[in-house]
Structure formats: structure tokens, C-alpha cells
Amino acid sequence: MQRIKFIMMYIVCFSIFSFSKCKNDIEKKVLVNYGDFDPETVKGYDYLIIESAHFSAEDIKLLKMHNQNVLAYVSFGEVNESASHYSDISKYTLSKNEVWNSYVLDLANKNTRQAVFKIVQNNIEEKGFDGLFLDNIDNYTSFGPTPYKLAALVSFLKEIKEKYPTTHLMQNAGLEVLPKTKDLINSIAVESIATDYNFETSTYKLRESKDFKERLDHLNRTSQQFGLPTIIIEYADTRDLAKEVLKRMRSYKTNLFIGEIELQNIPRYEP
């Protein structure tokens, strides 16, 4: 899901859950915040995922003093018009994602690869991030617009991993491509297993029970197969819905995170 916005997500970790056969992080505290904030005020997180454009190298240094695994958001599948590299690669994009007003990247294109790699390099070498949160990987699955570009994605990941072998790469979604990416990433995040936000009506709701069970079973099998730390991100706008999500997930072993779809504020409720 495209997130090149000034947005904020506060996520509460329910540490009693963990997939039984994966190398999951237990009792880890996570904050995903794509908005601007005072680095002095954010402390004690095991995973901190942020929009790097808001912060200097000194800010990142300060954040790393008080938090572990500070990761920069980078989309490997799409680019928003507000992104700094949009003008450089706009004529090479393939199509438009109307939901997020973003454009699909062509990682097989030399100019696009260079532009995205420059962002990666800046985040790691100049700003000093511990790693990257890789968004829009689902674009390269059979459900996305560019499954035929999967080889380009994999070769790009290999290039990054060879250059920065100790960098933490967290893949968002795209479970279908894990057989190709599993050795190049360190963890995965998956959205909306229990909930189903409707973008047309801007409404939150739970998934139908059958759909939810099928999705969770698939994620469970995948996590056990590949042994990667797994985070589930759900969306709820009320305390009651958040409680329903937690009730659904309580009998399953996973790390659960809940926030509002726009992710602009700390939730007004706690599950």
C-alpha cells in the first residue's frame, strides 16, 4: 500500500502471539510513523519505521541511540508525485494506482533502478538507517500489475544485499514471491488479514469469517515454511472494532498491530 504521505501510525504489539515455527521477535515494541516528529520524543522501540525525508543524519543518529532497528520506508513498486525522484522517472512509469494516486515503477528500467538505488544508498550510507521497509512488493505477484517484472525486483534486491549485507530488509506483503525473495529479506509485514477496509465508501469492517480463516491459514503456513519474523497490520477506527480484531486473533499465534487506515494520529482507543 502506497504511503508517501505525511502520516503517522502508532502500533501496539500484543507480544503474547508468535507463529510457532518462525524466528519471530517476541515482546518487541514497534512504531511506524511516516510523519514528522521530534526525535527526542521517540524512545524504546525495537522497530521504528519512518519516512526518511523528514529527518537528517543527526536525527537518525539520535533515534538509533534510543531505539533499535530504525528502518526507512521505501516503495519498490510505486512512486507518488510528491516523491523527490518522481520527476526523474515519471516518464518510465507503467500505470497509475488510482487509490493512492501513485504510479507503478519499472525496476527493469535502468533509470528507475538508479533513482531508487540512490534513495537506498542515501538512507543507508548518508543518513545511517539500520534498514528499509520495502512497500508495494505485492505489485510483483499475480494479483499485482507487474508480475512479469519479478525477475527485475529479485535482481535489484540481490544488488542491494550484496552492497549492504547487514542491512535489515522488511518486505511488506507479496507472500507469493517469497520463494524468490526469502534469502534476501529479514522479515515480512502483512496487512488486513482480519479486517477489510473499503476505499470506495471509506468504511472499516471485519472480513467474512471464511475469508479471514483462509487468509490467516495461508499466512500461518507461509510463516512456518520460510521462518521469517511476521507482523500483521490491521485497520480499525473504533475501540469496539479493535477489540473484535483482537478477539479474532487471540487464539492464533502472531504479532498483531492495529491502526487507522490514514495513519495520521495515535489511535484514540486501545484494544
PDB file of C-alpha atoms in Angstrom:
ATOM      1  CA  MET A   1       0.000   0.000   0.000  1.00  0.00           C
ATOM      2  CA  GLN A   2       1.451   3.331  -1.022  1.00  0.00           C
ATOM      3  CA  ARG A   3       2.406   5.504   1.916  1.00  0.00           C
ATOM      4  CA  ILE A   4       4.240   8.570   0.536  1.00  0.00           C
ATOM      5  CA  LYS A   5       2.284  10.865   2.809  1.00  0.00           C
ATOM      6  CA  PHE A   6       2.840  12.860   5.937  1.00  0.00           C
ATOM      7  CA  ILE A   7       1.165  10.220   8.016  1.00  0.00           C
ATOM      8  CA  MET A   8       1.587   8.627  11.373  1.00  0.00           C
ATOM      9  CA  MET A   9       0.880   5.194  12.683  1.00  0.00           C
ATOM     10  CA  TYR A  10       1.106   4.142  16.267  1.00  0.00           C
ATOM     11  CA  ILE A  11       1.087   0.401  16.628  1.00  0.00           C
ATOM     12  CA  VAL A  12       0.608  -1.624  19.788  1.00  0.00           C
ATOM     13  CA  CYS A  13       2.300  -5.019  19.900  1.00  0.00           C
ATOM     14  CA  PHE A  14       0.438  -7.889  21.504  1.00  0.00           C
ATOM     15  CA  SER A  15       3.538  -9.852  22.416  1.00  0.00           C
ATOM     16  CA  ILE A  16       1.735 -12.998  23.559  1.00  0.00           C
ATOM     17  CA  PHE A  17       1.398 -14.038  19.919  1.00  0.00           C
ATOM     18  CA  SER A  18       4.073 -15.588  17.691  1.00  0.00           C
ATOM     19  CA  PHE A  19       3.946 -18.052  14.838  1.00  0.00           C
ATOM     20  CA  SER A  20       5.164 -21.283  16.356  1.00  0.00           C
ATOM     21  CA  LYS A  21       7.848 -22.230  13.855  1.00  0.00           C
ATOM     22  CA  CYS A  22       9.163 -18.874  12.733  1.00  0.00           C
ATOM     23  CA  LYS A  23      12.014 -16.833  14.154  1.00  0.00           C
ATOM     24  CA  ASN A  24       9.611 -14.201  15.409  1.00  0.00           C
ATOM     25  CA  ASP A  25      10.527 -11.275  17.629  1.00  0.00           C
ATOM     26  CA  ILE A  26       8.781 -11.762  20.953  1.00  0.00           C
ATOM     27  CA  GLU A  27       7.835  -8.804  23.163  1.00  0.00           C
ATOM     28  CA  LYS A  28       9.088  -6.320  20.608  1.00  0.00           C
ATOM     29  CA  LYS A  29       7.811  -2.760  20.622  1.00  0.00           C
ATOM     30  CA  VAL A  30       7.122  -1.238  17.202  1.00  0.00           C
ATOM     31  CA  LEU A  31       6.287   2.225  15.934  1.00  0.00           C
ATOM     32  CA  VAL A  32       5.541   3.013  12.286  1.00  0.00           C
ATOM     33  CA  ASN A  33       5.462   6.764  11.791  1.00  0.00           C
ATOM     34  CA  TYR A  34       5.604   8.401   8.371  1.00  0.00           C
ATOM     35  CA  GLY A  35       5.006  11.887   9.744  1.00  0.00           C
ATOM     36  CA  ASP A  36       7.412  14.436  11.170  1.00  0.00           C
ATOM     37  CA  PHE A  37       8.156  14.358  14.887  1.00  0.00           C
ATOM     38  CA  ASP A  38      10.756  15.424  17.428  1.00  0.00           C
ATOM     39  CA  PRO A  39      13.403  12.648  17.565  1.00  0.00           C
ATOM     40  CA  GLU A  40      13.870  13.361  21.269  1.00  0.00           C
ATOM     41  CA  THR A  41      10.350  12.141  21.993  1.00  0.00           C
ATOM     42  CA  VAL A  42      10.575   8.664  20.406  1.00  0.00           C
ATOM     43  CA  LYS A  43      12.380   6.129  22.564  1.00  0.00           C
ATOM     44  CA  GLY A  44      12.337   2.469  23.479  1.00  0.00           C
ATOM     45  CA  TYR A  45      11.223   0.883  20.224  1.00  0.00           C
ATOM     46  CA  ASP A  46      12.694  -2.334  18.882  1.00  0.00           C
ATOM     47  CA  TYR A  47      11.469  -1.498  15.374  1.00  0.00           C
ATOM     48  CA  LEU A  48      10.984   2.095  14.266  1.00  0.00           C
ATOM     49  CA  ILE A  49       9.768   2.581  10.661  1.00  0.00           C
ATOM     50  CA  ILE A  50       9.720   6.162   9.397  1.00  0.00           C
ATOM     51  CA  GLU A  51       9.652   8.401   6.322  1.00  0.00           C
ATOM     52  CA  SER A  52      13.278   9.426   5.901  1.00  0.00           C
ATOM     53  CA  ALA A  53      12.543  12.701   4.104  1.00  0.00           C
ATOM     54  CA  HIS A  54      11.634  14.321   7.428  1.00  0.00           C
ATOM     55  CA  PHE A  55      14.921  13.541   9.158  1.00  0.00           C
ATOM     56  CA  SER A  56      18.613  14.430   8.951  1.00  0.00           C
ATOM     57  CA  ALA A  57      21.564  12.162   9.651  1.00  0.00           C
ATOM     58  CA  GLU A  58      21.801  13.726  13.110  1.00  0.00           C
ATOM     59  CA  ASP A  59      18.137  12.923  13.737  1.00  0.00           C
ATOM     60  CA  ILE A  60      18.701   9.290  12.750  1.00  0.00           C
ATOM     61  CA  LYS A  61      21.771   9.089  14.963  1.00  0.00           C
ATOM     62  CA  LEU A  62      19.688  10.307  17.886  1.00  0.00           C
ATOM     63  CA  LEU A  63      16.871   7.873  17.108  1.00  0.00           C
ATOM     64  CA  LYS A  64      19.342   4.982  16.940  1.00  0.00           C
ATOM     65  CA  MET A  65      20.656   5.895  20.382  1.00  0.00           C
ATOM     66  CA  HIS A  66      17.211   5.298  21.892  1.00  0.00           C
ATOM     67  CA  ASN A  67      15.715   2.703  19.521  1.00  0.00           C
ATOM     68  CA  GLN A  68      16.793  -0.452  17.710  1.00  0.00           C
ATOM     69  CA  ASN A  69      16.333  -1.264  14.012  1.00  0.00           C
ATOM     70  CA  VAL A  70      15.459   2.163  12.644  1.00  0.00           C
ATOM     71  CA  LEU A  71      14.049   1.458   9.163  1.00  0.00           C
ATOM     72  CA  ALA A  72      13.326   3.843   6.301  1.00  0.00           C
ATOM     73  CA  TYR A  73      10.185   3.499   4.211  1.00  0.00           C
ATOM     74  CA  VAL A  74      10.947   2.889   0.521  1.00  0.00           C
ATOM     75  CA  SER A  75       8.496   1.793  -2.159  1.00  0.00           C
ATOM     76  CA  PHE A  76       9.907  -0.718  -4.626  1.00  0.00           C
ATOM     77  CA  GLY A  77       6.673  -0.877  -6.585  1.00  0.00           C
ATOM     78  CA  GLU A  78       5.242   2.630  -6.917  1.00  0.00           C
ATOM     79  CA  VAL A  79       6.099   6.310  -6.770  1.00  0.00           C
ATOM     80  CA  ASN A  80       3.962   9.249  -5.703  1.00  0.00           C
ATOM     81  CA  GLU A  81       4.018  12.630  -7.438  1.00  0.00           C
ATOM     82  CA  SER A  82       5.267  14.184  -4.199  1.00  0.00           C
ATOM     83  CA  ALA A  83       8.338  11.932  -4.073  1.00  0.00           C
ATOM     84  CA  SER A  84      11.698  13.594  -4.703  1.00  0.00           C
ATOM     85  CA  HIS A  85      12.594  11.157  -7.505  1.00  0.00           C
ATOM     86  CA  TYR A  86       9.256  11.317  -9.318  1.00  0.00           C
ATOM     87  CA  SER A  87      10.358  13.876 -11.925  1.00  0.00           C
ATOM     88  CA  ASP A  88      13.381  11.749 -12.795  1.00  0.00           C
ATOM     89  CA  ILE A  89      11.433   8.584 -13.522  1.00  0.00           C
ATOM     90  CA  SER A  90       7.852   9.698 -14.272  1.00  0.00           C
ATOM     91  CA  LYS A  91       8.177   9.017 -17.999  1.00  0.00           C
ATOM     92  CA  TYR A  92       9.268   5.436 -17.257  1.00  0.00           C
ATOM     93  CA  THR A  93       6.320   4.500 -15.026  1.00  0.00           C
ATOM     94  CA  LEU A  94       3.895   1.860 -16.282  1.00  0.00           C
ATOM     95  CA  SER A  95       0.421   2.690 -14.941  1.00  0.00           C
ATOM     96  CA  LYS A  96      -1.398   4.538 -12.180  1.00  0.00           C
ATOM     97  CA  ASN A  97      -2.763   3.353  -8.851  1.00  0.00           C
ATOM     98  CA  GLU A  98      -5.886   5.483  -8.509  1.00  0.00           C
ATOM     99  CA  VAL A  99      -6.446   4.528  -4.870  1.00  0.00           C
ATOM    100  CA  TRP A 100      -3.197   6.108  -3.677  1.00  0.00           C
ATOM    101  CA  ASN A 101      -2.604   8.457  -6.604  1.00  0.00           C
ATOM    102  CA  SER A 102       0.724   6.797  -7.330  1.00  0.00           C
ATOM    103  CA  TYR A 103       2.456   5.348 -10.380  1.00  0.00           C
ATOM    104  CA  VAL A 104       3.776   1.825 -10.936  1.00  0.00           C
ATOM    105  CA  LEU A 105       7.553   1.506 -11.165  1.00  0.00           C
ATOM    106  CA  ASP A 106       9.513  -0.367 -13.819  1.00  0.00           C
ATOM    107  CA  LEU A 107      12.526  -1.791 -11.971  1.00  0.00           C
ATOM    108  CA  ALA A 108      13.748  -3.288 -15.217  1.00  0.00           C
ATOM    109  CA  ASN A 109      14.388   0.236 -16.461  1.00  0.00           C
ATOM    110  CA  LYS A 110      17.965   1.430 -15.860  1.00  0.00           C
ATOM    111  CA  ASN A 111      16.960   4.980 -14.959  1.00  0.00           C
ATOM    112  CA  THR A 112      14.365   3.790 -12.464  1.00  0.00           C
ATOM    113  CA  ARG A 113      16.795   1.394 -10.793  1.00  0.00           C
ATOM    114  CA  GLN A 114      19.400   4.115 -10.474  1.00  0.00           C
ATOM    115  CA  ALA A 115      16.891   6.542  -8.943  1.00  0.00           C
ATOM    116  CA  VAL A 116      15.591   4.037  -6.388  1.00  0.00           C
ATOM    117  CA  PHE A 117      19.078   2.765  -5.589  1.00  0.00           C
ATOM    118  CA  LYS A 118      20.146   6.343  -4.913  1.00  0.00           C
ATOM    119  CA  ILE A 119      17.400   6.570  -2.301  1.00  0.00           C
ATOM    120  CA  VAL A 120      18.550   3.294  -0.747  1.00  0.00           C
ATOM    121  CA  GLN A 121      22.139   4.487  -0.723  1.00  0.00           C
ATOM    122  CA  ASN A 122      21.208   7.825   0.840  1.00  0.00           C
ATOM    123  CA  ASN A 123      19.175   6.169   3.577  1.00  0.00           C
ATOM    124  CA  ILE A 124      21.888   3.677   4.486  1.00  0.00           C
ATOM    125  CA  GLU A 125      25.162   5.499   3.852  1.00  0.00           C
ATOM    126  CA  GLU A 126      24.335   9.160   4.370  1.00  0.00           C
ATOM    127  CA  LYS A 127      21.523   9.071   6.922  1.00  0.00           C
ATOM    128  CA  GLY A 128      22.608   5.893   8.679  1.00  0.00           C
ATOM    129  CA  PHE A 129      19.405   3.840   8.803  1.00  0.00           C
ATOM    130  CA  ASP A 130      19.643   0.246  10.024  1.00  0.00           C
ATOM    131  CA  GLY A 131      17.474  -0.941   7.168  1.00  0.00           C
ATOM    132  CA  LEU A 132      14.493  -0.469   4.900  1.00  0.00           C
ATOM    133  CA  PHE A 133      10.760  -1.164   4.943  1.00  0.00           C
ATOM    134  CA  LEU A 134      10.007  -2.300   1.375  1.00  0.00           C
ATOM    135  CA  ASP A 135       6.489  -1.397   0.291  1.00  0.00           C
ATOM    136  CA  ASN A 136       4.376  -2.466  -2.710  1.00  0.00           C
ATOM    137  CA  ILE A 137       6.096  -5.819  -3.173  1.00  0.00           C
ATOM    138  CA  ASP A 138       2.639  -7.264  -3.879  1.00  0.00           C
ATOM    139  CA  ASN A 139       2.800  -5.460  -7.235  1.00  0.00           C
ATOM    140  CA  TYR A 140       5.053  -8.296  -8.397  1.00  0.00           C
ATOM    141  CA  THR A 141       2.590 -11.068  -7.573  1.00  0.00           C
ATOM    142  CA  SER A 142      -0.090 -12.481  -9.871  1.00  0.00           C
ATOM    143  CA  PHE A 143      -2.546 -10.130  -8.130  1.00  0.00           C
ATOM    144  CA  GLY A 144      -0.482  -7.026  -8.946  1.00  0.00           C
ATOM    145  CA  PRO A 145       0.143  -5.004 -12.110  1.00  0.00           C
ATOM    146  CA  THR A 146       3.720  -6.189 -12.778  1.00  0.00           C
ATOM    147  CA  PRO A 147       4.234  -9.918 -12.092  1.00  0.00           C
ATOM    148  CA  TYR A 148       6.310 -10.033 -15.267  1.00  0.00           C
ATOM    149  CA  LYS A 149       8.820  -7.700 -13.565  1.00  0.00           C
ATOM    150  CA  LEU A 150       9.554 -10.119 -10.696  1.00  0.00           C
ATOM    151  CA  ALA A 151      12.996 -11.013 -12.052  1.00  0.00           C
ATOM    152  CA  ALA A 152      13.889  -7.311 -12.033  1.00  0.00           C
ATOM    153  CA  LEU A 153      12.789  -6.990  -8.402  1.00  0.00           C
ATOM    154  CA  VAL A 154      14.846 -10.020  -7.352  1.00  0.00           C
ATOM    155  CA  SER A 155      17.964  -8.836  -9.152  1.00  0.00           C
ATOM    156  CA  PHE A 156      17.534  -5.402  -7.552  1.00  0.00           C
ATOM    157  CA  LEU A 157      17.244  -6.951  -4.084  1.00  0.00           C
ATOM    158  CA  LYS A 158      20.374  -9.008  -4.755  1.00  0.00           C
ATOM    159  CA  GLU A 159      22.225  -5.863  -5.755  1.00  0.00           C
ATOM    160  CA  ILE A 160      21.217  -4.180  -2.501  1.00  0.00           C
ATOM    161  CA  LYS A 161      22.047  -7.204  -0.358  1.00  0.00           C
ATOM    162  CA  GLU A 162      25.459  -7.580  -1.956  1.00  0.00           C
ATOM    163  CA  LYS A 163      26.212  -3.911  -1.362  1.00  0.00           C
ATOM    164  CA  TYR A 164      24.728  -3.807   2.148  1.00  0.00           C
ATOM    165  CA  PRO A 165      24.765  -7.375   3.564  1.00  0.00           C
ATOM    166  CA  THR A 166      23.966  -6.343   7.154  1.00  0.00           C
ATOM    167  CA  THR A 167      21.050  -4.062   6.271  1.00  0.00           C
ATOM    168  CA  HIS A 168      17.663  -5.203   7.592  1.00  0.00           C
ATOM    169  CA  LEU A 169      15.072  -5.534   4.817  1.00  0.00           C
ATOM    170  CA  MET A 170      11.427  -5.879   5.833  1.00  0.00           C
ATOM    171  CA  GLN A 171       9.140  -6.949   2.962  1.00  0.00           C
ATOM    172  CA  ASN A 172       5.576  -5.661   3.081  1.00  0.00           C
ATOM    173  CA  ALA A 173       3.120  -8.208   1.615  1.00  0.00           C
ATOM    174  CA  GLY A 174       3.846 -10.167  -1.572  1.00  0.00           C
ATOM    175  CA  LEU A 175       3.866 -13.588   0.109  1.00  0.00           C
ATOM    176  CA  GLU A 176       3.576 -15.220  -3.285  1.00  0.00           C
ATOM    177  CA  VAL A 177       7.096 -14.117  -4.235  1.00  0.00           C
ATOM    178  CA  LEU A 178       8.781 -15.290  -1.016  1.00  0.00           C
ATOM    179  CA  PRO A 179      10.342 -18.326  -2.736  1.00  0.00           C
ATOM    180  CA  LYS A 180      12.332 -15.782  -4.747  1.00  0.00           C
ATOM    181  CA  THR A 181      12.939 -13.166  -2.032  1.00  0.00           C
ATOM    182  CA  LYS A 182      13.256 -15.168   1.198  1.00  0.00           C
ATOM    183  CA  ASP A 183      17.050 -15.233   1.216  1.00  0.00           C
ATOM    184  CA  LEU A 184      17.244 -11.503   0.505  1.00  0.00           C
ATOM    185  CA  ILE A 185      14.981 -10.179   3.295  1.00  0.00           C
ATOM    186  CA  ASN A 186      14.919 -10.372   7.092  1.00  0.00           C
ATOM    187  CA  SER A 187      11.219 -10.075   7.969  1.00  0.00           C
ATOM    188  CA  ILE A 188       7.755  -9.602   6.480  1.00  0.00           C
ATOM    189  CA  ALA A 189       4.691  -7.477   7.201  1.00  0.00           C
ATOM    190  CA  VAL A 190       1.158  -8.307   6.052  1.00  0.00           C
ATOM    191  CA  GLU A 191      -1.910  -6.066   6.112  1.00  0.00           C
ATOM    192  CA  SER A 192      -5.631  -6.706   6.604  1.00  0.00           C
ATOM    193  CA  ILE A 193      -5.967 -10.371   7.476  1.00  0.00           C
ATOM    194  CA  ALA A 194      -8.907  -9.848   9.843  1.00  0.00           C
ATOM    195  CA  THR A 195     -10.208  -6.512   8.554  1.00  0.00           C
ATOM    196  CA  ASP A 196     -11.307  -5.263   5.144  1.00  0.00           C
ATOM    197  CA  TYR A 197     -11.244  -1.506   4.617  1.00  0.00           C
ATOM    198  CA  ASN A 198     -13.486  -0.282   1.784  1.00  0.00           C
ATOM    199  CA  PHE A 199     -11.744   2.523  -0.117  1.00  0.00           C
ATOM    200  CA  GLU A 200     -14.847   3.428  -2.121  1.00  0.00           C
ATOM    201  CA  THR A 201     -17.012   4.042   0.927  1.00  0.00           C
ATOM    202  CA  SER A 202     -14.206   4.822   3.404  1.00  0.00           C
ATOM    203  CA  THR A 203     -15.563   2.324   5.899  1.00  0.00           C
ATOM    204  CA  TYR A 204     -13.949  -0.158   8.246  1.00  0.00           C
ATOM    205  CA  LYS A 205     -15.242  -3.671   8.772  1.00  0.00           C
ATOM    206  CA  LEU A 206     -14.254  -7.220   9.630  1.00  0.00           C
ATOM    207  CA  ARG A 207     -13.702  -9.724   6.863  1.00  0.00           C
ATOM    208  CA  GLU A 208     -16.180 -12.540   6.405  1.00  0.00           C
ATOM    209  CA  SER A 209     -15.200 -15.426   8.673  1.00  0.00           C
ATOM    210  CA  LYS A 210     -14.345 -17.786   5.820  1.00  0.00           C
ATOM    211  CA  ASP A 211     -12.173 -15.198   4.065  1.00  0.00           C
ATOM    212  CA  PHE A 212     -10.396 -14.347   7.317  1.00  0.00           C
ATOM    213  CA  LYS A 213      -9.709 -18.007   8.144  1.00  0.00           C
ATOM    214  CA  GLU A 214      -8.353 -18.742   4.675  1.00  0.00           C
ATOM    215  CA  ARG A 215      -6.037 -15.731   4.772  1.00  0.00           C
ATOM    216  CA  LEU A 216      -4.748 -16.486   8.241  1.00  0.00           C
ATOM    217  CA  ASP A 217      -4.196 -20.172   7.477  1.00  0.00           C
ATOM    218  CA  HIS A 218      -2.235 -19.216   4.369  1.00  0.00           C
ATOM    219  CA  LEU A 219      -0.099 -16.774   6.349  1.00  0.00           C
ATOM    220  CA  ASN A 220       0.466 -19.376   9.059  1.00  0.00           C
ATOM    221  CA  ARG A 221       1.654 -21.955   6.526  1.00  0.00           C
ATOM    222  CA  THR A 222       3.871 -19.401   4.816  1.00  0.00           C
ATOM    223  CA  SER A 223       5.462 -18.235   8.072  1.00  0.00           C
ATOM    224  CA  GLN A 224       6.200 -21.793   9.118  1.00  0.00           C
ATOM    225  CA  GLN A 225       7.660 -22.606   5.709  1.00  0.00           C
ATOM    226  CA  PHE A 226      10.034 -19.659   5.465  1.00  0.00           C
ATOM    227  CA  GLY A 227      10.769 -18.991   9.135  1.00  0.00           C
ATOM    228  CA  LEU A 228      10.653 -15.207   8.879  1.00  0.00           C
ATOM    229  CA  PRO A 229       9.511 -12.818  11.623  1.00  0.00           C
ATOM    230  CA  THR A 230       5.957 -11.801  10.735  1.00  0.00           C
ATOM    231  CA  ILE A 231       3.891  -8.732  11.576  1.00  0.00           C
ATOM    232  CA  ILE A 232       0.158  -8.437  10.912  1.00  0.00           C
ATOM    233  CA  ILE A 233      -1.187  -4.893  10.487  1.00  0.00           C
ATOM    234  CA  GLU A 234      -4.928  -4.408  10.877  1.00  0.00           C
ATOM    235  CA  TYR A 235      -7.111  -1.317  10.465  1.00  0.00           C
ATOM    236  CA  ALA A 236      -9.806  -0.150  12.863  1.00  0.00           C
ATOM    237  CA  ASP A 237     -11.322   3.254  13.639  1.00  0.00           C
ATOM    238  CA  THR A 238     -13.125   2.455  16.886  1.00  0.00           C
ATOM    239  CA  ARG A 239     -12.297   0.721  20.118  1.00  0.00           C
ATOM    240  CA  ASP A 240     -15.080  -1.801  19.542  1.00  0.00           C
ATOM    241  CA  LEU A 241     -13.727  -2.839  16.144  1.00  0.00           C
ATOM    242  CA  ALA A 242     -10.193  -3.066  17.540  1.00  0.00           C
ATOM    243  CA  LYS A 243     -11.495  -5.347  20.291  1.00  0.00           C
ATOM    244  CA  GLU A 244     -13.216  -7.519  17.683  1.00  0.00           C
ATOM    245  CA  VAL A 245      -9.954  -7.815  15.759  1.00  0.00           C
ATOM    246  CA  LEU A 246      -8.097  -8.798  18.914  1.00  0.00           C
ATOM    247  CA  LYS A 247     -10.829 -11.309  19.777  1.00  0.00           C
ATOM    248  CA  ARG A 248     -10.492 -12.898  16.343  1.00  0.00           C
ATOM    249  CA  MET A 249      -6.737 -13.149  16.564  1.00  0.00           C
ATOM    250  CA  ARG A 250      -6.393 -14.158  20.199  1.00  0.00           C
ATOM    251  CA  SER A 251      -6.421 -17.906  19.529  1.00  0.00           C
ATOM    252  CA  TYR A 252      -3.743 -17.573  16.847  1.00  0.00           C
ATOM    253  CA  LYS A 253      -0.060 -17.053  17.459  1.00  0.00           C
ATOM    254  CA  THR A 254       1.104 -13.868  15.775  1.00  0.00           C
ATOM    255  CA  ASN A 255       2.348 -10.333  16.393  1.00  0.00           C
ATOM    256  CA  LEU A 256      -0.670  -8.075  15.906  1.00  0.00           C
ATOM    257  CA  PHE A 257      -0.692  -4.361  15.121  1.00  0.00           C
ATOM    258  CA  ILE A 258      -3.763  -2.116  14.813  1.00  0.00           C
ATOM    259  CA  GLY A 259      -4.069   1.424  13.419  1.00  0.00           C
ATOM    260  CA  GLU A 260      -6.380   3.650  11.393  1.00  0.00           C
ATOM    261  CA  ILE A 261      -6.154   3.451   7.598  1.00  0.00           C
ATOM    262  CA  GLU A 262      -4.910   7.024   7.161  1.00  0.00           C
ATOM    263  CA  LEU A 263      -2.419   6.524   9.997  1.00  0.00           C
ATOM    264  CA  GLN A 264      -2.242  10.216  10.794  1.00  0.00           C
ATOM    265  CA  ASN A 265      -2.736  10.087  14.562  1.00  0.00           C
ATOM    266  CA  ILE A 266      -2.103   7.938  17.562  1.00  0.00           C
ATOM    267  CA  PRO A 267      -5.316   5.879  17.944  1.00  0.00           C
ATOM    268  CA  ARG A 268      -7.886   7.353  20.303  1.00  0.00           C
ATOM    269  CA  TYR A 269      -8.543   3.898  21.705  1.00  0.00           C
ATOM    270  CA  GLU A 270      -6.730   0.852  22.906  1.00  0.00           C
ATOM    271  CA  PRO A 271      -7.925  -2.670  22.086  1.00  0.00           C
TER     272      PRO A 271
END
